[in-house]
PDB file of C-alpha atoms in Angstrom:
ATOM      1  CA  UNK A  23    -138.499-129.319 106.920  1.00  0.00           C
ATOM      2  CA  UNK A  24    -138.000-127.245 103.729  1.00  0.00           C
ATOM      3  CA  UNK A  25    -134.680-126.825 103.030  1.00  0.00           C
ATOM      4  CA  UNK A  26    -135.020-123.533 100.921  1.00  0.00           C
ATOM      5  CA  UNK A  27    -137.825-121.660 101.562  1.00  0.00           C
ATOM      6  CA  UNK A  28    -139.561-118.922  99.450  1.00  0.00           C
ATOM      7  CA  UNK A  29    -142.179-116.540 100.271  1.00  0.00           C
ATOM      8  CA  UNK A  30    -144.271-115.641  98.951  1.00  0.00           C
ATOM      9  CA  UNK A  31    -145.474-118.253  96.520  1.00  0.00           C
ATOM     10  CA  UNK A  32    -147.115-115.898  93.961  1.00  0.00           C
ATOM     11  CA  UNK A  33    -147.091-112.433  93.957  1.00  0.00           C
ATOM     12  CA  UNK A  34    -149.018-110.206  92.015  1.00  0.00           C
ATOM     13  CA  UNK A  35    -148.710-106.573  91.961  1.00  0.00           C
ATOM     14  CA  UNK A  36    -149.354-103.493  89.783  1.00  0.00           C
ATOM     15  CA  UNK A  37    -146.346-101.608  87.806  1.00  0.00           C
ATOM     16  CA  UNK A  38    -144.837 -98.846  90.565  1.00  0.00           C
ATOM     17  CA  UNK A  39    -145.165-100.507  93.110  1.00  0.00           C
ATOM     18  CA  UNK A  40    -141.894-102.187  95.392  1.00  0.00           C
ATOM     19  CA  UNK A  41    -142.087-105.760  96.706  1.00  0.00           C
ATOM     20  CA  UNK A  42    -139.884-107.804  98.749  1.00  0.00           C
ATOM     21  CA  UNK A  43    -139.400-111.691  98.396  1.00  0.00           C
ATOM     22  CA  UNK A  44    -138.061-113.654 101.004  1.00  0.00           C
ATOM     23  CA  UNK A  45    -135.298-116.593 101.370  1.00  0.00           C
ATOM     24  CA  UNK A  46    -134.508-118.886 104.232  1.00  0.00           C
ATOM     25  CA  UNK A  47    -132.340-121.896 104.080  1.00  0.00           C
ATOM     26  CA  UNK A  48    -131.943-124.115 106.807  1.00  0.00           C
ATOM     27  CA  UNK A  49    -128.978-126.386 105.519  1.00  0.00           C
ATOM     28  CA  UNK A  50    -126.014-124.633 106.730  1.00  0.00           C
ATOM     29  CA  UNK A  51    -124.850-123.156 103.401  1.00  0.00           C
ATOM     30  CA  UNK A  52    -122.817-121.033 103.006  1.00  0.00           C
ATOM     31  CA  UNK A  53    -123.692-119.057  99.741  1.00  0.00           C
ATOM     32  CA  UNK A  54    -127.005-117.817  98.144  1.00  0.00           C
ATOM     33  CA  UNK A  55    -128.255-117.025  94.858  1.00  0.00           C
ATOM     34  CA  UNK A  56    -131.342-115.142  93.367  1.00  0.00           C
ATOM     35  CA  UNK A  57    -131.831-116.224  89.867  1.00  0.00           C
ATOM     36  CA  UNK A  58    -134.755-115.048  87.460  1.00  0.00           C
ATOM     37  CA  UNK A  59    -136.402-117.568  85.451  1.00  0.00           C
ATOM     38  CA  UNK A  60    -138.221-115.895  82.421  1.00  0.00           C
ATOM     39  CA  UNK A  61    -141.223-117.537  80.377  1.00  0.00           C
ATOM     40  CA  UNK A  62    -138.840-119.306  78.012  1.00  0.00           C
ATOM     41  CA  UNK A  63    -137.592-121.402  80.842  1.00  0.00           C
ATOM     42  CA  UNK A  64    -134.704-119.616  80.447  1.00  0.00           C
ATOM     43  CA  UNK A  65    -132.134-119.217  83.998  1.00  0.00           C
ATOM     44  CA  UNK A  66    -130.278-115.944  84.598  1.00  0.00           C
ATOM     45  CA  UNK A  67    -128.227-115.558  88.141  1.00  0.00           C
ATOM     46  CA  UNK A  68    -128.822-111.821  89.440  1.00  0.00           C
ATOM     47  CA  UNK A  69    -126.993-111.941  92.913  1.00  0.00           C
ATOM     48  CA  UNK A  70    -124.769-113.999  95.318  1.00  0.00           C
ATOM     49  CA  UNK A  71    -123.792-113.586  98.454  1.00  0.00           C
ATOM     50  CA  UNK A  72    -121.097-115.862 100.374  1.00  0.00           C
ATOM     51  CA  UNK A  73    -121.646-115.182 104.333  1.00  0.00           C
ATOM     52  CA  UNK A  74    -123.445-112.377 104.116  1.00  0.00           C
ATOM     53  CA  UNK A  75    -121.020-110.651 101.349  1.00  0.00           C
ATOM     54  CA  UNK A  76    -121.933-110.226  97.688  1.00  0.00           C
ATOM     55  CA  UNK A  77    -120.515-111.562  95.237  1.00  0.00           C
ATOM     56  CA  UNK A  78    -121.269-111.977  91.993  1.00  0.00           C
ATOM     57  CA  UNK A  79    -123.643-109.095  90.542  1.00  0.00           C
ATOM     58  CA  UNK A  80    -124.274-109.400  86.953  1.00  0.00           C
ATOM     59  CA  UNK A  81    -125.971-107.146  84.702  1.00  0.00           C
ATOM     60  CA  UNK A  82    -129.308-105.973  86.591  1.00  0.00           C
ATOM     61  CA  UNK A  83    -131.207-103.129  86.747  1.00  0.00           C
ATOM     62  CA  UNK A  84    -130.020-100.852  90.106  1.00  0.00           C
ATOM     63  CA  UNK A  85    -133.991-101.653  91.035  1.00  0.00           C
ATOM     64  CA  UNK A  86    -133.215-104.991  92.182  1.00  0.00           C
ATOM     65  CA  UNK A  87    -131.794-105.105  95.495  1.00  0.00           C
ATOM     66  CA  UNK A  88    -130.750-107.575  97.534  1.00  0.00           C
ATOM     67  CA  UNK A  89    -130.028-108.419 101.155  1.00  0.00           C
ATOM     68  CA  UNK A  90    -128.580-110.864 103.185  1.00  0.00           C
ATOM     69  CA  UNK A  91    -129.307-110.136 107.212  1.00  0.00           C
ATOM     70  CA  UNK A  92    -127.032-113.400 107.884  1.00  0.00           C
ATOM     71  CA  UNK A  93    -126.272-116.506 106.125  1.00  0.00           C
ATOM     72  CA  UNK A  94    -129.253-117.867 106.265  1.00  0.00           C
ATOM     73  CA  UNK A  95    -131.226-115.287 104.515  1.00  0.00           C
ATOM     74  CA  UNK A  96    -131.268-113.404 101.428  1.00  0.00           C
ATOM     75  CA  UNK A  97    -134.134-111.177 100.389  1.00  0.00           C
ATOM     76  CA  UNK A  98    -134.829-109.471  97.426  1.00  0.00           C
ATOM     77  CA  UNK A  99    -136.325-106.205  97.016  1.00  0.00           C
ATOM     78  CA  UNK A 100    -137.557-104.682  93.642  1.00  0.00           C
ATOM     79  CA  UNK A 101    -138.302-101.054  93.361  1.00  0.00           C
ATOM     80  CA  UNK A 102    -140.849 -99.461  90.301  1.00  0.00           C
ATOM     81  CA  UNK A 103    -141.890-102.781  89.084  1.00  0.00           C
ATOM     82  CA  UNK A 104    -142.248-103.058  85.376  1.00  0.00           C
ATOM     83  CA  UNK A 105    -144.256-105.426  83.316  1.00  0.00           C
ATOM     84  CA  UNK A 106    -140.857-106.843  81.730  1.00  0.00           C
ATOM     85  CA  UNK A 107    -140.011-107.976  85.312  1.00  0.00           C
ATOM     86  CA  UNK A 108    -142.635-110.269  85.363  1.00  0.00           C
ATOM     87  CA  UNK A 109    -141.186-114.597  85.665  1.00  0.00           C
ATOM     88  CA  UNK A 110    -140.434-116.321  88.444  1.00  0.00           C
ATOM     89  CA  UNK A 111    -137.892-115.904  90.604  1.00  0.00           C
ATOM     90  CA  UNK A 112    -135.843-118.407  92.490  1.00  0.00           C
ATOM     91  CA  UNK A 113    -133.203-118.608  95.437  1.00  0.00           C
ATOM     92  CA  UNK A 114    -130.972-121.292  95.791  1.00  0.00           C
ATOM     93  CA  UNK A 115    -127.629-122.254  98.222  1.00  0.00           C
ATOM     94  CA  UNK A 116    -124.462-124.332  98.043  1.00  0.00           C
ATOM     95  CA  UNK A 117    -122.323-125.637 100.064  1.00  0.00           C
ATOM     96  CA  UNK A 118    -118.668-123.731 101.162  1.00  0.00           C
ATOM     97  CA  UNK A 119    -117.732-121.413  98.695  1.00  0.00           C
ATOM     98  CA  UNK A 120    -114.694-122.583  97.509  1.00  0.00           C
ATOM     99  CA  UNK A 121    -116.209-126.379  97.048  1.00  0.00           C
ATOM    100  CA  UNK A 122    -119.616-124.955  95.282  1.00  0.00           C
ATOM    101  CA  UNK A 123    -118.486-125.826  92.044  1.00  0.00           C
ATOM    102  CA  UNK A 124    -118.731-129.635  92.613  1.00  0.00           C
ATOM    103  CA  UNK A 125    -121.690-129.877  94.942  1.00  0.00           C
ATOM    104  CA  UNK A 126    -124.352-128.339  92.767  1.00  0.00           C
ATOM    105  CA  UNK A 127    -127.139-126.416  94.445  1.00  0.00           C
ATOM    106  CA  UNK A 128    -130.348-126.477  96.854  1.00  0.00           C
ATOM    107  CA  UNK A 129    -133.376-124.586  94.610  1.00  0.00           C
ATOM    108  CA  UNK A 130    -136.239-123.101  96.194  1.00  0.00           C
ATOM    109  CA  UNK A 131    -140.007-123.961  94.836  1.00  0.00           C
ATOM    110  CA  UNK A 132    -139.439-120.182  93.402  1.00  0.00           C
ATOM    111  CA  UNK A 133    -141.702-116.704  93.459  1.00  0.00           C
ATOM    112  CA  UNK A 134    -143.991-116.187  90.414  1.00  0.00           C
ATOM    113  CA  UNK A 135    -144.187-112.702  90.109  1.00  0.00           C
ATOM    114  CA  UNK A 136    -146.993-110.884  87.753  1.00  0.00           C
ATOM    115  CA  UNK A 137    -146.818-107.494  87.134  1.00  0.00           C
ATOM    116  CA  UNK A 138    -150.060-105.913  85.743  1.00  0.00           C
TER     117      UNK A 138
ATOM    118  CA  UNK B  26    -115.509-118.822  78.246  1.00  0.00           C
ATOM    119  CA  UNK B  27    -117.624-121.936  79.452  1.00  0.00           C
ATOM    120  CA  UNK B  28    -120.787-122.523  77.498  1.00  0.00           C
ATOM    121  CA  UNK B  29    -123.509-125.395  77.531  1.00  0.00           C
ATOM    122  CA  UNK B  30    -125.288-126.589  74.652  1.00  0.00           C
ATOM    123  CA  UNK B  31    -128.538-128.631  74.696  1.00  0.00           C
ATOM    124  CA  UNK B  32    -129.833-130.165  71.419  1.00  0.00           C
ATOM    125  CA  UNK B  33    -133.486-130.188  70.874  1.00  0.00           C
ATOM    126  CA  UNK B  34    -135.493-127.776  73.257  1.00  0.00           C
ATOM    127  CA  UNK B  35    -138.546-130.216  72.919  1.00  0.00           C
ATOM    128  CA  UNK B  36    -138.375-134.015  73.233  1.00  0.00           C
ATOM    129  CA  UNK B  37    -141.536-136.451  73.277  1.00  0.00           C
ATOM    130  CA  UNK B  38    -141.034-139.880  73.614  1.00  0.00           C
ATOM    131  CA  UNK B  39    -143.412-142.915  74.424  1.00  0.00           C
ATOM    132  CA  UNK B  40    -143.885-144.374  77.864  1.00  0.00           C
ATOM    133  CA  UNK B  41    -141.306-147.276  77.986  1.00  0.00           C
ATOM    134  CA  UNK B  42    -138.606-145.806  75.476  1.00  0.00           C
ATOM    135  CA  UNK B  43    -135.646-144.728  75.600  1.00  0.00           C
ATOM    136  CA  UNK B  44    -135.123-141.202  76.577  1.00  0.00           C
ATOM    137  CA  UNK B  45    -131.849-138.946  75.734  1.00  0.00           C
ATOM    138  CA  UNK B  46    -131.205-135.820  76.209  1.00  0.00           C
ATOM    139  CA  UNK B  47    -128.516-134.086  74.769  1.00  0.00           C
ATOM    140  CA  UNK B  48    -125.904-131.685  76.111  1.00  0.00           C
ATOM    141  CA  UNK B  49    -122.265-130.262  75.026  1.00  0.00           C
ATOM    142  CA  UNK B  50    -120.111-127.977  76.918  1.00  0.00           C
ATOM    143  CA  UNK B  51    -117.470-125.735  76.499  1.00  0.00           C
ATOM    144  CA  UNK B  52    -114.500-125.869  78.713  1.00  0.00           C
ATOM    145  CA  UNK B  53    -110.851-124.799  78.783  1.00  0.00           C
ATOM    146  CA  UNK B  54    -110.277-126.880  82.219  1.00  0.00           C
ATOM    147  CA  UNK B  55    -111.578-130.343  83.496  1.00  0.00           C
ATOM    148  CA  UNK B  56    -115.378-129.138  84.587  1.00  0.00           C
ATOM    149  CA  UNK B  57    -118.137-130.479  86.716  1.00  0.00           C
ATOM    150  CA  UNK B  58    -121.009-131.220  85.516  1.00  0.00           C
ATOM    151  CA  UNK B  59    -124.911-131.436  86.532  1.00  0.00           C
ATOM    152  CA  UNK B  60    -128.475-132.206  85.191  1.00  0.00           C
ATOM    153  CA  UNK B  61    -131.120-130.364  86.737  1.00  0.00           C
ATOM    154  CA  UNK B  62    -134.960-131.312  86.480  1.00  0.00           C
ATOM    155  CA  UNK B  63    -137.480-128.827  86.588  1.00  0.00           C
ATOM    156  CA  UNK B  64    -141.427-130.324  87.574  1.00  0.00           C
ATOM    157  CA  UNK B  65    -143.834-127.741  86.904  1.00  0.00           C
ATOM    158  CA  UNK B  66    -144.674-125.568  89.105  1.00  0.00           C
ATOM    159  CA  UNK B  67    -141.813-126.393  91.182  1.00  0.00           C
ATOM    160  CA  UNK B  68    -138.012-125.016  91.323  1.00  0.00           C
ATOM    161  CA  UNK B  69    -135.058-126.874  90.035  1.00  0.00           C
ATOM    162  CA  UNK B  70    -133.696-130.623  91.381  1.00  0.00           C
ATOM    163  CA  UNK B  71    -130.687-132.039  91.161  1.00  0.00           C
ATOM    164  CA  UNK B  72    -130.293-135.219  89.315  1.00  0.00           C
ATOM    165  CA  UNK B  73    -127.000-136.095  89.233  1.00  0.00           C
ATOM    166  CA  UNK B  74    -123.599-134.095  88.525  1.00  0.00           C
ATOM    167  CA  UNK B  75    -120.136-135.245  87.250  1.00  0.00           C
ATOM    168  CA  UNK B  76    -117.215-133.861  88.938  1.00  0.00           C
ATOM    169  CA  UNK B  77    -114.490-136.422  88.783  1.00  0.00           C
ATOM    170  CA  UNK B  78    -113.960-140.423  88.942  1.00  0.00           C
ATOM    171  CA  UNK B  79    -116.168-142.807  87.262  1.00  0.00           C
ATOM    172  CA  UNK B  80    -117.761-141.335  83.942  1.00  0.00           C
ATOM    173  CA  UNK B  81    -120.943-143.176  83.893  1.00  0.00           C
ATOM    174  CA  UNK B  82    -122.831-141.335  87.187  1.00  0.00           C
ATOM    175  CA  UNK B  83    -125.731-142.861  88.504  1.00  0.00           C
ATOM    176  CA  UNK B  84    -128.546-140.427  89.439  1.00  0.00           C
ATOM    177  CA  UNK B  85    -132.396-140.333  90.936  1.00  0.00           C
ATOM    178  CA  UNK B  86    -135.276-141.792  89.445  1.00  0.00           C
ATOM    179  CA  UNK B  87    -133.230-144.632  87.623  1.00  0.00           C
ATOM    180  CA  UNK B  88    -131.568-141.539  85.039  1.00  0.00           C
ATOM    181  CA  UNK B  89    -128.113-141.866  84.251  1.00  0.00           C
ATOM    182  CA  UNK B  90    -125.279-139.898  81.998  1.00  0.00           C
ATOM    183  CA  UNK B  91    -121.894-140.520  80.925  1.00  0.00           C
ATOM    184  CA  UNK B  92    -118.872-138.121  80.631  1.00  0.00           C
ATOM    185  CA  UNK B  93    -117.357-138.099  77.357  1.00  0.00           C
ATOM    186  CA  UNK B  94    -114.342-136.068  76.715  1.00  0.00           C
ATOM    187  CA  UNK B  95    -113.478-136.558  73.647  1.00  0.00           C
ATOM    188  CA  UNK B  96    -117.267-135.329  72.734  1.00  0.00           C
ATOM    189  CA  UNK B  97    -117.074-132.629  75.244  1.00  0.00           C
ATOM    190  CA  UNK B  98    -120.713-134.473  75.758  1.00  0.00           C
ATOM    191  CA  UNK B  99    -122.632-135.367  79.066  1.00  0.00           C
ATOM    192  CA  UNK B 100    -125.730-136.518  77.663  1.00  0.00           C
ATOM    193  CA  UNK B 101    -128.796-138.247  79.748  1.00  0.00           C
ATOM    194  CA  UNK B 102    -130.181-141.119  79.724  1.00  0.00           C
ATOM    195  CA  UNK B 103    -133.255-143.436  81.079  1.00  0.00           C
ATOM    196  CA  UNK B 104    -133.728-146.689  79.369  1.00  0.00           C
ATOM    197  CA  UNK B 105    -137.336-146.360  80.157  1.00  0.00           C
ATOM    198  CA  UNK B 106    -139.604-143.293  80.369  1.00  0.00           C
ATOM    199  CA  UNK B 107    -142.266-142.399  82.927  1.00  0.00           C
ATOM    200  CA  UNK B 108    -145.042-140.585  82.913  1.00  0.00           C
ATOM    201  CA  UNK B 109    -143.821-139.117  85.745  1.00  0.00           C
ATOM    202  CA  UNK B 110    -140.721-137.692  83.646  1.00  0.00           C
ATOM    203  CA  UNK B 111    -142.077-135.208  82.045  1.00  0.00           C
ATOM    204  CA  UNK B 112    -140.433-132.355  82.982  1.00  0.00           C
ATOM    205  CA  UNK B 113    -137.967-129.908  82.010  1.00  0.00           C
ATOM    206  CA  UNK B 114    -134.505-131.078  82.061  1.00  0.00           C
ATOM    207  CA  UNK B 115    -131.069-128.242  82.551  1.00  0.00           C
ATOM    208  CA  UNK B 116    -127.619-128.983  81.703  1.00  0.00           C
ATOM    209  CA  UNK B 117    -125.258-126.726  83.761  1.00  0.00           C
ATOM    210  CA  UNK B 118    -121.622-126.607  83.853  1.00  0.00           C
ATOM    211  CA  UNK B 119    -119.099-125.144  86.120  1.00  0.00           C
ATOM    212  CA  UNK B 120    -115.058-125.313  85.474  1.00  0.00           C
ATOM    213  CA  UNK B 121    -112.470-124.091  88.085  1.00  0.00           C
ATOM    214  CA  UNK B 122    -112.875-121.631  90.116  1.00  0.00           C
ATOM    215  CA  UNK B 123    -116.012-120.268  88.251  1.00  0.00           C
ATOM    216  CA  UNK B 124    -118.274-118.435  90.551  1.00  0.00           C
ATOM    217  CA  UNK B 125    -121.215-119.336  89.166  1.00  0.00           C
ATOM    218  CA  UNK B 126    -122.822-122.479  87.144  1.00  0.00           C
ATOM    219  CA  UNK B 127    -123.228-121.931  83.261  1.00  0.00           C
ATOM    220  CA  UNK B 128    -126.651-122.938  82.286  1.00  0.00           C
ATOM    221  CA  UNK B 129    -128.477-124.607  79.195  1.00  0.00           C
ATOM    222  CA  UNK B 130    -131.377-123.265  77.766  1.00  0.00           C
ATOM    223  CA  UNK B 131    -132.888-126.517  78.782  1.00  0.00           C
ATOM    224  CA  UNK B 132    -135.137-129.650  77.321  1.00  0.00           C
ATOM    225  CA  UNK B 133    -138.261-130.172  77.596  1.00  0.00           C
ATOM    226  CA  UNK B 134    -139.707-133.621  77.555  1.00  0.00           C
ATOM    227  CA  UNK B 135    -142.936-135.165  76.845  1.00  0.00           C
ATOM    228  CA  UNK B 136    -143.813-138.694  77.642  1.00  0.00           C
ATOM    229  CA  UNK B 137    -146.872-139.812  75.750  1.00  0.00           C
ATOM    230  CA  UNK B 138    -148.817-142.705  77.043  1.00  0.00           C
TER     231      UNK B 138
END
């Protein structure tokens, strides 16, 4: 059984367009992250949510939404893609909120997204 | 403000040496502490963290690292490298109540046969 699960796998889509990418995790977390991972390796957090609420939003463009249906989900949906969104994106959970700093987090295999 | 430093964004060493990979942090308040490894193609594993106790932590695939205060350092170790380690390794930090783990740019190591 995966533990986080990300679909789908590769995605490749022309500038305009909107796409949705999908997170599951089946470990009874509590909290949820999308982070963007860009070419230079390089890890940026976008969202959280903790049971179903968001909370932490950094600086992203207002094309980047995301969505949790339940605790066990968080989707992210991306409006007018541009080519500078391109990398690949990842979802991840911890445990309990208030005990995520010391228990590290569950990655997904991550989304790599191409714009064109 | 928390911040992670890791020195050398490229490391190559020879199958059977030592590997160490560096990494410094920033913190105003006793922080936890994780090394991440990154396989291509695949997301981000945990290889061991540091949040309190014993400063030499034991983690998968025989790596190691030691908490060093007085260095603000939490450095990583393997006394012998794998083919199988190449990878790319993260430092991360998070102190307090921090919502969110502070991330190095990462390492990337070679192992060359």
């Amino acid at each position: 059984d995966t533990a986080v699960s990300q679909t789908p796998k590769y995605l490749v889509t022309q500038m305009g367009n909107d796409k949705s990418i999908k997170c599951e995790q089946n470990l009874g977390h509590d909290t949820m992250y999308w982070y963007k991972q860009d070419s230079k390796k390089f890890l940026k957090i976008m969202f959280s949510y903790n049971n179903k609420e968001l909370i932490i939003n950094e600086t992203v463009p207002n094309r980047f939404s995301p969505k949790s249906p339940d605790k066990a989900h968080l989707n992210l949906h991306i409006n007018s893609l541009e080519l500078g969104d391109s990398a690949v994106y990842f979802c991840a959970s911890s445990q309990a909120w208030a005990e995520q700093g010391a228990r590290g987090y569950t990655f997904g295999s991550g989304t790599r997204l191409t714009v064109v | 403000a928390q911040s992670v430093t890791q020195l050398g964004s490229h490391v190559s060493v020879s199958e059977g040496a030592l590997v160490l990979l560096r990494c410094n942090y920033s913190s105003s308040v006793p922080p936890y502490l994780f090394w991440y490894v990154q396989y291509p193609n695949q997301g981000l594993q945990l290889l061991l963290k540091y949040t309190t106790g014993a400063t030499l932590v034991k983690g998968i695939n025989g790596f190691e690292a030691e908490f060093k205060k007085s260095e603000t350092s939490f450095h990583l170790t393997k006394p012998s490298a794998h083919m199988s380690d190449a990878a790319e390794y993260f430092c991360a930090v998070n102190a307090g109540n921090n919502r969110k783990l502070i991330w190095g740019l990462g390492t990337s190591l070679a192992v060359n046969p």
